[in-house]
Short mmCIF file of N, CA and C in Angstrom, two decimals:
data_model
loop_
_atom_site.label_atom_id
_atom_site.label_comp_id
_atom_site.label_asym_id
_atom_site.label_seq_id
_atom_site.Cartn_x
_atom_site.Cartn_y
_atom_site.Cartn_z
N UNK R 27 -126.95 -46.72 -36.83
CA UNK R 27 -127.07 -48.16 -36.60
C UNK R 27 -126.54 -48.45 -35.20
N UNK R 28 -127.58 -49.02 -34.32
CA UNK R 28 -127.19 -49.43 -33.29
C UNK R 28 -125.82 -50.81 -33.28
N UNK R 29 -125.26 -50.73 -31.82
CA UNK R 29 -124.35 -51.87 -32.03
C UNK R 29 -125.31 -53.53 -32.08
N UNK R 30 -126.54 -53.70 -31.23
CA UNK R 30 -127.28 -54.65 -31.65
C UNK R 30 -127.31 -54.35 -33.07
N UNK R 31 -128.19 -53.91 -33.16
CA UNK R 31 -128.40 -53.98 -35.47
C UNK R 31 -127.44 -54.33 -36.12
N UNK R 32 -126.16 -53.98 -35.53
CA UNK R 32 -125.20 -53.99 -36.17
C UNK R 32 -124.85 -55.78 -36.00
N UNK R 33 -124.70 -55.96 -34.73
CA UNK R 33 -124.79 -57.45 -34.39
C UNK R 33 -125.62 -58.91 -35.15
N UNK R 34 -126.87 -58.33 -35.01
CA UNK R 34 -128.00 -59.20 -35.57
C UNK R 34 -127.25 -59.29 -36.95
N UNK R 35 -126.85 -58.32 -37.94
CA UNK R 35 -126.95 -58.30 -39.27
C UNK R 35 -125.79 -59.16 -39.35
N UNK R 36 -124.65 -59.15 -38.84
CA UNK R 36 -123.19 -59.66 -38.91
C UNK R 36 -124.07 -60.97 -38.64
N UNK R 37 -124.84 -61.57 -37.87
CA UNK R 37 -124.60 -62.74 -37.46
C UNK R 37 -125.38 -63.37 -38.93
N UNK R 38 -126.70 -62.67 -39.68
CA UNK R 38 -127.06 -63.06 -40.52
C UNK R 38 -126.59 -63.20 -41.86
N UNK R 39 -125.45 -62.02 -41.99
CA UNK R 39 -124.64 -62.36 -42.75
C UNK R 39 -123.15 -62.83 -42.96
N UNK R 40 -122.88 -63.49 -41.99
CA UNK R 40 -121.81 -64.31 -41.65
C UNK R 40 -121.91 -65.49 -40.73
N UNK R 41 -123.50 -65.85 -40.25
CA UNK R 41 -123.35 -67.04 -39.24
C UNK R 41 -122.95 -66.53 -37.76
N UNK R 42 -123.06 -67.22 -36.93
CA UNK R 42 -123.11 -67.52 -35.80
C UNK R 42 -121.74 -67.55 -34.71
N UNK R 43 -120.60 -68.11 -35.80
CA UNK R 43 -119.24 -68.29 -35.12
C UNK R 43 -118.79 -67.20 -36.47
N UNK R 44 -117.45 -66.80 -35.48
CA UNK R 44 -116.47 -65.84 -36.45
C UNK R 44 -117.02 -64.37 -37.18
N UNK R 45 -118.34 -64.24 -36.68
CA UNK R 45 -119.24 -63.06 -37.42
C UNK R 45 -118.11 -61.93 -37.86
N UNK R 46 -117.63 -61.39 -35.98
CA UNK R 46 -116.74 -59.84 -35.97
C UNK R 46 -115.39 -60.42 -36.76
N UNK R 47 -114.70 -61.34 -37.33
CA UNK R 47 -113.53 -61.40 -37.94
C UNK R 47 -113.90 -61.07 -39.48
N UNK R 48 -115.32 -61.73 -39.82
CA UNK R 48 -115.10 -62.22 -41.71
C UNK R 48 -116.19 -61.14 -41.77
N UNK R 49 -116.62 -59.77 -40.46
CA UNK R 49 -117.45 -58.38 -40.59
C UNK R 49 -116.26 -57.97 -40.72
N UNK R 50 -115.00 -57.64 -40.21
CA UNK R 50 -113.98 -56.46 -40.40
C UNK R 50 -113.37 -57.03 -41.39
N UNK R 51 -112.93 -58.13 -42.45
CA UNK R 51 -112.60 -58.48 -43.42
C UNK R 51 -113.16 -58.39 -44.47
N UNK R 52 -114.54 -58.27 -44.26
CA UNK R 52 -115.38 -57.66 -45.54
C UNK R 52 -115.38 -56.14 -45.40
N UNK R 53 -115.35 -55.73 -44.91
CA UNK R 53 -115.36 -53.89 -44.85
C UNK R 53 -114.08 -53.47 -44.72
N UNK R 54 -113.09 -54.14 -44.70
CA UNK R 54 -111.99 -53.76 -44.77
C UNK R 54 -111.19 -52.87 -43.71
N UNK R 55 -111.70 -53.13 -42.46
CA UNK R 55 -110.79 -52.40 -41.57
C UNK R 55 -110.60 -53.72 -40.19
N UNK R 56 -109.68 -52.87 -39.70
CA UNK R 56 -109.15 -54.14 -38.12
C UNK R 56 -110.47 -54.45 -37.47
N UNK R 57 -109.98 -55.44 -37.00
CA UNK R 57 -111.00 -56.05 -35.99
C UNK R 57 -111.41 -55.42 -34.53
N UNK R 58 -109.96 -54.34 -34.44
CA UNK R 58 -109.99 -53.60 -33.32
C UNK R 58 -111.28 -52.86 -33.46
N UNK R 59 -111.34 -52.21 -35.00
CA UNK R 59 -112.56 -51.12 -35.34
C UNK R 59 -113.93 -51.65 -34.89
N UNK R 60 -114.28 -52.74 -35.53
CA UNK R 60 -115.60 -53.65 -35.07
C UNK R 60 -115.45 -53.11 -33.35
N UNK R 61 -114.67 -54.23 -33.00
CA UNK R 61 -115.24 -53.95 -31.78
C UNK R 61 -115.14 -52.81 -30.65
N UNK R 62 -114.72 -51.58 -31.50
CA UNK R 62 -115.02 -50.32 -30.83
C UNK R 62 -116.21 -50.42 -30.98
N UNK R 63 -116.48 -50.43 -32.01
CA UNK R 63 -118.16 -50.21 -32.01
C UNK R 63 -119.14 -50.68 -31.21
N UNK R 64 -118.98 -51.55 -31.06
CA UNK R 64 -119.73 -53.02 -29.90
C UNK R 64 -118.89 -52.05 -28.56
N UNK R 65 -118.12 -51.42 -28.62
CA UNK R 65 -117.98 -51.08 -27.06
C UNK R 65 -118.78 -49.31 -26.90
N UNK R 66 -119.37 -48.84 -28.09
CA UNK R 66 -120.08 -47.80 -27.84
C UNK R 66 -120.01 -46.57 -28.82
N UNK R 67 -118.03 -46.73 -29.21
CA UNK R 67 -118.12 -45.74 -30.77
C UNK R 67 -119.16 -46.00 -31.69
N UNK R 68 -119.41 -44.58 -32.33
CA UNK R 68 -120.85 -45.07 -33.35
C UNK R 68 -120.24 -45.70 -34.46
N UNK R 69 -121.21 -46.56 -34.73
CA UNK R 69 -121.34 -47.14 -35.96
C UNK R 69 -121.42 -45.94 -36.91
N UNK R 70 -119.51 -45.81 -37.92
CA UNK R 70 -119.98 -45.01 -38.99
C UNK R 70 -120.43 -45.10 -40.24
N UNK R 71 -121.24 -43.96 -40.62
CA UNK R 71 -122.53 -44.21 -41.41
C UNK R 71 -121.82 -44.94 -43.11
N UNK R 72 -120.48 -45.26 -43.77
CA UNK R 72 -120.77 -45.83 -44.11
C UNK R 72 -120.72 -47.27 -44.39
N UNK R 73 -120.23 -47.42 -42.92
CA UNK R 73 -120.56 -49.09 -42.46
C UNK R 73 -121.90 -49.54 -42.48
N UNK R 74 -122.61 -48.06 -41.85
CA UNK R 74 -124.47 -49.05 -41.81
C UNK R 74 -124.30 -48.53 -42.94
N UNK R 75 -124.45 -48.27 -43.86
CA UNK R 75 -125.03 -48.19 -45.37
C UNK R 75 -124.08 -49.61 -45.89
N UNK R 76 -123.25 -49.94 -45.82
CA UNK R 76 -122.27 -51.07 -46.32
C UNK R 76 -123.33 -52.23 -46.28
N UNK R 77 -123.30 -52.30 -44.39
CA UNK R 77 -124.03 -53.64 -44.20
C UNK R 77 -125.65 -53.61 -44.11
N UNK R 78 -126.14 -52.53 -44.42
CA UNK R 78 -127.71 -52.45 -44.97
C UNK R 78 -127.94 -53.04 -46.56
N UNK R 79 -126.87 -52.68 -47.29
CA UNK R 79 -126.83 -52.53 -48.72
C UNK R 79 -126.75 -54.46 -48.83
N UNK R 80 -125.31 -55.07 -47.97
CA UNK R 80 -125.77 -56.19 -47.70
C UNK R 80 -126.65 -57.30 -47.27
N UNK R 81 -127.40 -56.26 -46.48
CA UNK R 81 -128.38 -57.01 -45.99
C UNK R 81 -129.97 -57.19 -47.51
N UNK R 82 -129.83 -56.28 -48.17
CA UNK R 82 -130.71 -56.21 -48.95
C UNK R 82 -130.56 -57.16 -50.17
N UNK R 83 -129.23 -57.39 -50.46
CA UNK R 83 -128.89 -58.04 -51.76
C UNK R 83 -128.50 -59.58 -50.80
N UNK R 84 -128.62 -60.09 -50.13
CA UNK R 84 -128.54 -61.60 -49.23
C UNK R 84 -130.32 -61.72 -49.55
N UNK R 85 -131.35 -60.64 -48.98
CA UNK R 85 -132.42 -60.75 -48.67
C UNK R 85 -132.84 -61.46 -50.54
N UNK R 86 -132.41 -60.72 -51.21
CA UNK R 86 -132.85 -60.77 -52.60
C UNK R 86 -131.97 -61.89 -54.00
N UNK R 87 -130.91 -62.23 -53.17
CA UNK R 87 -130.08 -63.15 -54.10
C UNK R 87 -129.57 -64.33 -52.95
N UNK R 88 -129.79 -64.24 -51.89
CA UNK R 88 -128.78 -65.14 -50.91
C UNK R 88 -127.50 -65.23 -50.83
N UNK R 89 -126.84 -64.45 -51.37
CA UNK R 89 -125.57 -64.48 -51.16
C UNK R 89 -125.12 -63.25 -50.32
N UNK R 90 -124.06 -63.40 -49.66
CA UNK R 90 -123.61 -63.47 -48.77
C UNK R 90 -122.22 -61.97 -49.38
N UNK R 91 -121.40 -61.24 -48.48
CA UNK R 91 -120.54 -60.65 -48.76
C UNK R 91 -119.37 -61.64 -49.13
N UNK R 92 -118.72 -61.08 -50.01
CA UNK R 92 -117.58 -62.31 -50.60
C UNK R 92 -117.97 -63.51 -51.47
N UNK R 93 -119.53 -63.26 -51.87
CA UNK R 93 -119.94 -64.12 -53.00
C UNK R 93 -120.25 -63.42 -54.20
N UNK R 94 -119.99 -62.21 -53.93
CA UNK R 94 -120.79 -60.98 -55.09
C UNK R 94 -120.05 -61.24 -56.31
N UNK R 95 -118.61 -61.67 -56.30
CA UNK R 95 -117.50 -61.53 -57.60
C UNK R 95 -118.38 -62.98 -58.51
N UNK R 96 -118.91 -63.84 -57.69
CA UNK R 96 -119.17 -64.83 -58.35
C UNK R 96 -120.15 -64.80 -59.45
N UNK R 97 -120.72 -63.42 -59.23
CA UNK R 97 -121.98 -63.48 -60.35
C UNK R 97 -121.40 -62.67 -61.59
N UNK R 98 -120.22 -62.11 -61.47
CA UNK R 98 -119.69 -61.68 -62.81
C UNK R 98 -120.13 -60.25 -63.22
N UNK R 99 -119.30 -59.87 -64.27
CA UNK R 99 -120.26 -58.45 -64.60
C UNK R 99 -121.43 -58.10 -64.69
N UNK R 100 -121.94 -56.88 -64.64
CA UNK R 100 -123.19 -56.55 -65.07
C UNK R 100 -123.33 -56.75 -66.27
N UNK R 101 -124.66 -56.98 -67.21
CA UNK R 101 -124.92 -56.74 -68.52
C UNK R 101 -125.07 -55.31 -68.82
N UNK R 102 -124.29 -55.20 -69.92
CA UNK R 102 -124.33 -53.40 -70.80
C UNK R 102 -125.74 -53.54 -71.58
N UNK R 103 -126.55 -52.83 -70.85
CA UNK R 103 -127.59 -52.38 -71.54
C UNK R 103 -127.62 -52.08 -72.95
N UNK R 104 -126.69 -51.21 -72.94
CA UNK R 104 -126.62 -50.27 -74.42
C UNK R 104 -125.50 -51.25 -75.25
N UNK R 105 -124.99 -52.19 -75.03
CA UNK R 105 -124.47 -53.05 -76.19
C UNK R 105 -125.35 -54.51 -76.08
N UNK R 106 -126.50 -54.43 -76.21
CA UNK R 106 -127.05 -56.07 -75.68
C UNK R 106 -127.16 -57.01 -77.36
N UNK R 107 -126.24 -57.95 -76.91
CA UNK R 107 -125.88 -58.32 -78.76
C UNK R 107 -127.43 -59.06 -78.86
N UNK R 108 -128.25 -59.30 -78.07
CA UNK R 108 -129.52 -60.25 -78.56
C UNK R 108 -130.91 -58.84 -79.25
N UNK R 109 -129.93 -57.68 -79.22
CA UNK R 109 -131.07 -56.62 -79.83
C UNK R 109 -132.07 -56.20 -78.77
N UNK R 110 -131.98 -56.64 -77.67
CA UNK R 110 -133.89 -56.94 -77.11
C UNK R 110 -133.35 -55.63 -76.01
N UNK R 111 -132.44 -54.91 -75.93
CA UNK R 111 -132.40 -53.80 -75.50
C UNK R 111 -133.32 -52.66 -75.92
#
């Protein structure tokens, strides 16, 4: 992942202002780290898999990193009390 790609995606999934603070707060490392990257260290691979994986589930639910807790557990297949498993 280029540092543009990497850019574009932060801005789409965090907006316009504050992208590189609430990008290294969702992935969980300093802000220093981000912007190594933007200065030429590679983007490691599983940051682009992080923010690809994000980018796919925004594309498909609209939400955003830090909205994911809101949708609650998964459903257990194999205990589905309505039978229709």
């Amino acid at each position: 992942m280029t540092p543009e790609v990497l850019r574009q995606a932060a801005i789409t999934l965090f907006g316009e202002r504050g992208w590189m603070s609430r990008l290294s707060e969702a992935l969980g490392v300093d802000r220093s780290s981000v912007s190594r990257w933007f200065a030429g260290l590679p983007v490691p691979g599983p940051v682009a898999a992080a923010v690809e994986a994000w980018l796919v589930i925004y594309r498909l639910t609209g939400r955003r990193p830090g909205e994911f807790d809101e949708l609650g557990p998964a459903p257990d297949p194999f205990n589905d009390p309505s039978g229709d498993a």
